[in-house]
Amino acid sequence: MAERIHPETTPRNEQEPSHPPAPAAAGTYVIQIPKDQIYRVPPPENADRIKGLSRRRKSRSTTCCCCCCCSLLLLVLLLAIAAGVFYLVFRPESPNYSVDGVSIAGLNLTSPSSVVSPRFDVSVTADNPNDKIGIYYERGSSVEVSYKDVALCDGVWPQFYQPSNNVTVFKTSLKGSSIELTSSMRKDLVAAQTSGKTVPFKVNLRVPVKIKVGSVKTWTIKVKVRCDLTVDKLTSQSKIVSKDCDYSVKLW
């Protein structure tokens, strides 16, 4: 008899899985790109947008700068025109100040005490040469006489209005109390008195003023006057031998 051949069967443990993995959808890809490359290399269309925005910002900033410069130049031009018109109409001139007389008392150098209480009566001339400008001398002024940078006495400038084309002469009384002189100061003053030499003093004035132009009054302007003068004696009959006065103005 012929021998039968049976087909070989596959063991159960070697059979294929009953649920094979689903294949990936057609046309779908997963690409991993480093994060730093995403920020550094934007798509071409985004790069064009960024360039356009940056150009717009630069053009706007340039336009703003040009507008500010033009406005500033226009303001300066208007101020220059206004100043020129003001000068042509009013022809402003600087006022003049001078110390014309000094009467001294209370400097008793024969006393053994080094403490003195001096009094100076100072005559001051204020000249306003302007035709259309008046000056208001406000409160808050100060007048001081010093010797070798030591204040001897002080007082105030009178409060008044000085019209145009006016010269005003006034006296102000300056007083000092318990001023102690150093030995060198006392020695120099005694030597000047006995030898007939002149004695130098400094007179400092600080006065707040307001300028009146027509019916308009300005803000407060500070005027500072400084006079270096010498006198022949330290008595009520003293006379000014030499003087040098100048002044400065602080607008703000």
CSV table of C-alpha atoms in Angstrom, one decimal:
chain,number,residue,atom,x,y,z
A,1,MET,CA,0.0,0.0,0.0
A,2,ALA,CA,1.0,3.4,-0.7
A,3,GLU,CA,2.1,5.6,2.2
A,4,ARG,CA,0.0,8.7,3.0
A,5,ILE,CA,1.7,12.0,3.5
A,6,HIS,CA,-0.1,14.4,5.9
A,7,PRO,CA,0.5,18.2,5.7
A,8,GLU,CA,2.5,19.7,8.4
A,9,THR,CA,0.5,21.9,10.8
A,10,THR,CA,1.9,25.1,12.4
A,11,PRO,CA,2.1,25.2,16.2
A,12,ARG,CA,-0.3,27.5,18.0
A,13,ASN,CA,2.5,29.5,19.7
A,14,GLU,CA,4.0,30.4,16.3
A,15,GLN,CA,0.8,31.6,14.7
A,16,GLU,CA,0.6,35.3,13.6
A,17,PRO,CA,-1.2,37.8,15.9
A,18,SER,CA,-4.9,38.0,15.5
A,19,HIS,CA,-4.8,41.9,15.4
A,20,PRO,CA,-2.0,43.3,13.3
A,21,PRO,CA,-1.0,47.1,13.8
A,22,ALA,CA,-2.9,49.5,11.6
A,23,PRO,CA,-0.8,51.0,8.9
A,24,ALA,CA,-0.1,54.8,9.0
A,25,ALA,CA,-2.5,57.0,7.1
A,26,ALA,CA,-1.4,57.9,3.7
A,27,GLY,CA,0.2,61.4,3.3
A,28,THR,CA,0.8,62.0,7.0
A,29,TYR,CA,4.3,62.6,8.3
A,30,VAL,CA,5.8,63.4,11.7
A,31,ILE,CA,8.9,65.6,11.5
A,32,GLN,CA,10.8,66.7,14.6
A,33,ILE,CA,12.7,70.1,14.4
A,34,PRO,CA,14.8,71.5,17.2
A,35,LYS,CA,13.1,74.4,19.0
A,36,ASP,CA,16.0,76.9,18.4
A,37,GLN,CA,15.7,76.4,14.7
A,38,ILE,CA,12.0,77.2,14.8
A,39,TYR,CA,12.7,80.7,16.2
A,40,ARG,CA,15.8,81.4,14.3
A,41,VAL,CA,14.6,80.4,10.8
A,42,PRO,CA,11.0,81.6,10.3
A,43,PRO,CA,9.1,80.8,7.2
A,44,PRO,CA,9.9,83.1,4.2
A,45,GLU,CA,6.4,84.7,4.3
A,46,ASN,CA,6.9,85.6,8.1
A,47,ALA,CA,10.3,87.0,7.4
A,48,ASP,CA,8.9,89.3,4.8
A,49,ARG,CA,6.2,90.5,7.2
A,50,ILE,CA,8.8,91.2,9.9
A,51,LYS,CA,10.9,93.2,7.5
A,52,GLY,CA,7.9,95.2,6.4
A,53,LEU,CA,6.8,96.0,10.0
A,54,SER,CA,10.4,97.0,11.0
A,55,ARG,CA,10.5,99.4,8.0
A,56,ARG,CA,7.2,100.9,9.1
A,57,ARG,CA,8.4,101.5,12.6
A,58,LYS,CA,11.6,103.1,11.4
A,59,SER,CA,9.6,105.4,9.1
A,60,ARG,CA,7.2,106.4,11.9
A,61,SER,CA,10.1,107.2,14.3
A,62,THR,CA,11.9,109.2,11.6
A,63,THR,CA,8.7,111.1,10.9
A,64,CYS,CA,8.2,111.9,14.6
A,65,CYS,CA,11.7,113.1,15.0
A,66,CYS,CA,11.4,115.4,12.0
A,67,CYS,CA,8.1,116.8,13.4
A,68,CYS,CA,9.7,117.5,16.8
A,69,CYS,CA,12.7,119.2,15.2
A,70,CYS,CA,10.5,121.4,13.0
A,71,SER,CA,8.3,122.4,16.0
A,72,LEU,CA,11.4,123.3,18.1
A,73,LEU,CA,12.8,125.3,15.3
A,74,LEU,CA,9.5,127.1,14.8
A,75,LEU,CA,9.3,127.9,18.5
A,76,VAL,CA,12.9,129.3,18.6
A,77,LEU,CA,12.1,131.4,15.5
A,78,LEU,CA,8.9,132.8,17.1
A,79,LEU,CA,10.8,133.6,20.3
A,80,ALA,CA,13.5,135.4,18.4
A,81,ILE,CA,11.0,137.4,16.4
A,82,ALA,CA,9.2,138.4,19.7
A,83,ALA,CA,12.5,139.4,21.3
A,84,GLY,CA,13.4,141.5,18.3
A,85,VAL,CA,10.0,143.3,18.3
A,86,PHE,CA,10.2,143.8,22.1
A,87,TYR,CA,13.7,145.4,21.7
A,88,LEU,CA,12.6,147.7,18.8
A,89,VAL,CA,9.5,148.9,20.6
A,90,PHE,CA,10.8,149.3,24.2
A,91,ARG,CA,14.5,149.7,23.8
A,92,PRO,CA,15.4,148.3,27.3
A,93,GLU,CA,18.4,149.6,29.1
A,94,SER,CA,20.1,148.2,32.2
A,95,PRO,CA,19.5,150.1,35.5
A,96,ASN,CA,22.4,151.5,37.4
A,97,TYR,CA,23.2,151.2,41.1
A,98,SER,CA,25.9,152.8,43.2
A,99,VAL,CA,26.7,153.5,46.8
A,100,ASP,CA,27.3,157.2,47.2
A,101,GLY,CA,27.7,157.7,51.0
A,102,VAL,CA,28.5,155.9,54.2
A,103,SER,CA,28.1,157.1,57.8
A,104,ILE,CA,29.7,154.8,60.4
A,105,ALA,CA,29.1,154.5,64.1
A,106,GLY,CA,29.6,152.0,66.9
A,107,LEU,CA,33.2,150.9,65.9
A,108,ASN,CA,34.9,151.8,69.1
A,109,LEU,CA,38.4,150.5,68.7
A,110,THR,CA,39.8,152.1,71.9
A,111,SER,CA,37.7,149.8,74.2
A,112,PRO,CA,39.5,146.7,75.5
A,113,SER,CA,36.6,144.6,74.5
A,114,SER,CA,36.7,143.0,71.0
A,115,VAL,CA,32.9,143.0,70.7
A,116,VAL,CA,31.4,145.8,68.8
A,117,SER,CA,27.9,146.8,67.6
A,118,PRO,CA,28.4,148.8,64.4
A,119,ARG,CA,25.9,150.8,62.5
A,120,PHE,CA,26.2,151.9,58.9
A,121,ASP,CA,23.9,154.5,57.2
A,122,VAL,CA,24.4,153.8,53.5
A,123,SER,CA,23.2,156.1,50.7
A,124,VAL,CA,22.3,154.2,47.5
A,125,THR,CA,21.4,155.6,44.1
A,126,ALA,CA,19.1,153.6,41.7
A,127,ASP,CA,18.8,154.9,38.2
A,128,ASN,CA,16.2,153.6,35.8
A,129,PRO,CA,17.0,155.1,32.3
A,130,ASN,CA,14.2,153.2,30.4
A,131,ASP,CA,11.4,155.2,28.7
A,132,LYS,CA,8.6,152.6,28.9
A,133,ILE,CA,9.8,150.2,31.7
A,134,GLY,CA,9.1,150.5,35.4
A,135,ILE,CA,10.7,148.5,38.3
A,136,TYR,CA,8.9,147.1,41.4
A,137,TYR,CA,11.3,146.5,44.3
A,138,GLU,CA,9.6,143.8,46.3
A,139,ARG,CA,10.0,142.6,49.9
A,140,GLY,CA,12.5,140.0,50.9
A,141,SER,CA,15.6,142.1,50.1
A,142,SER,CA,18.8,142.2,52.1
A,143,VAL,CA,21.8,144.6,52.4
A,144,GLU,CA,25.0,143.6,54.1
A,145,VAL,CA,28.3,145.3,54.9
A,146,SER,CA,31.4,143.1,55.6
A,147,TYR,CA,35.0,143.6,56.4
A,148,LYS,CA,37.4,140.8,55.4
A,149,ASP,CA,34.5,138.4,54.8
A,150,VAL,CA,33.1,139.1,58.3
A,151,ALA,CA,29.5,140.5,58.3
A,152,LEU,CA,29.4,143.7,60.4
A,153,CYS,CA,25.8,144.8,59.9
A,154,ASP,CA,22.8,144.2,57.7
A,155,GLY,CA,19.4,145.6,56.8
A,156,VAL,CA,16.8,145.7,54.1
A,157,TRP,CA,16.2,147.6,50.8
A,158,PRO,CA,13.0,149.7,50.9
A,159,GLN,CA,10.0,148.4,49.0
A,160,PHE,CA,8.8,150.8,46.3
A,161,TYR,CA,8.0,151.3,42.7
A,162,GLN,CA,10.4,153.2,40.4
A,163,PRO,CA,8.9,154.6,37.3
A,164,SER,CA,10.6,155.1,33.9
A,165,ASN,CA,13.3,157.7,33.6
A,166,ASN,CA,13.7,158.0,37.3
A,167,VAL,CA,16.6,158.4,39.7
A,168,THR,CA,15.9,157.5,43.3
A,169,VAL,CA,18.4,158.1,46.2
A,170,PHE,CA,17.6,156.6,49.5
A,171,LYS,CA,19.3,155.8,52.8
A,172,THR,CA,19.1,152.5,54.6
A,173,SER,CA,20.3,151.9,58.1
A,174,LEU,CA,22.3,148.7,58.7
A,175,LYS,CA,22.9,147.5,62.2
A,176,GLY,CA,25.0,144.8,63.8
A,177,SER,CA,24.9,143.4,67.3
A,178,SER,CA,27.7,141.8,69.3
A,179,ILE,CA,30.1,141.3,66.4
A,180,GLU,CA,33.4,139.9,67.7
A,181,LEU,CA,36.5,141.1,65.9
A,182,THR,CA,39.5,138.9,65.6
A,183,SER,CA,42.8,140.2,66.9
A,184,SER,CA,44.2,140.7,63.3
A,185,MET,CA,41.0,142.5,62.2
A,186,ARG,CA,41.2,144.8,65.2
A,187,LYS,CA,44.9,145.5,64.7
A,188,ASP,CA,44.4,146.3,61.0
A,189,LEU,CA,41.5,148.7,61.7
A,190,VAL,CA,43.5,150.5,64.5
A,191,ALA,CA,46.5,150.8,62.2
A,192,ALA,CA,44.4,152.2,59.4
A,193,GLN,CA,42.8,154.8,61.7
A,194,THR,CA,46.1,156.0,63.2
A,195,SER,CA,48.1,156.1,59.9
A,196,GLY,CA,45.3,157.7,57.9
A,197,LYS,CA,45.0,154.8,55.5
A,198,THR,CA,41.7,153.9,53.8
A,199,VAL,CA,39.6,151.0,55.1
A,200,PRO,CA,38.0,148.6,52.6
A,201,PHE,CA,34.5,147.3,52.9
A,202,LYS,CA,32.1,145.3,50.8
A,203,VAL,CA,28.4,146.1,50.4
A,204,ASN,CA,26.2,143.3,49.0
A,205,LEU,CA,22.6,143.9,48.0
A,206,ARG,CA,20.1,141.3,47.0
A,207,VAL,CA,16.7,142.6,45.8
A,208,PRO,CA,13.8,140.8,44.2
A,209,VAL,CA,12.2,143.0,41.5
A,210,LYS,CA,9.4,142.8,39.0
A,211,ILE,CA,9.6,144.6,35.6
A,212,LYS,CA,6.5,146.5,34.4
A,213,VAL,CA,6.2,146.8,30.6
A,214,GLY,CA,3.1,148.7,29.8
A,215,SER,CA,0.4,147.1,31.8
A,216,VAL,CA,2.1,143.8,32.1
A,217,LYS,CA,4.2,142.8,35.1
A,218,THR,CA,6.8,140.0,34.9
A,219,TRP,CA,7.6,137.3,37.4
A,220,THR,CA,10.1,138.0,40.2
A,221,ILE,CA,13.7,138.6,39.1
A,222,LYS,CA,16.5,138.6,41.6
A,223,VAL,CA,19.0,141.4,41.3
A,224,LYS,CA,22.4,141.2,43.1
A,225,VAL,CA,24.6,144.3,43.5
A,226,ARG,CA,28.1,144.2,44.9
A,227,CYS,CA,30.2,147.2,45.7
A,228,ASP,CA,33.9,147.3,46.8
A,229,LEU,CA,34.5,150.6,48.5
A,230,THR,CA,37.1,152.3,50.7
A,231,VAL,CA,36.5,155.0,53.3
A,232,ASP,CA,38.9,157.5,54.8
A,233,LYS,CA,37.7,157.1,58.5
A,234,LEU,CA,35.4,155.1,60.7
A,235,THR,CA,33.2,157.9,61.9
A,236,SER,CA,29.9,159.6,61.0
A,237,GLN,CA,32.0,162.0,58.9
A,238,SER,CA,33.5,159.3,56.7
A,239,LYS,CA,33.8,159.7,53.0
A,240,ILE,CA,34.1,157.2,50.2
A,241,VAL,CA,37.5,157.4,48.6
A,242,SER,CA,37.0,154.7,45.9
A,243,LYS,CA,34.2,152.4,44.8
A,244,ASP,CA,33.6,149.7,42.2
A,245,CYS,CA,30.1,148.4,41.8
A,246,ASP,CA,28.7,145.7,39.5
A,247,TYR,CA,25.5,143.7,39.5
A,248,SER,CA,24.0,140.5,38.1
A,249,VAL,CA,20.5,139.4,37.3
A,250,LYS,CA,19.0,135.9,37.9
A,251,LEU,CA,15.9,135.5,35.8
A,252,TRP,CA,14.6,132.2,37.3
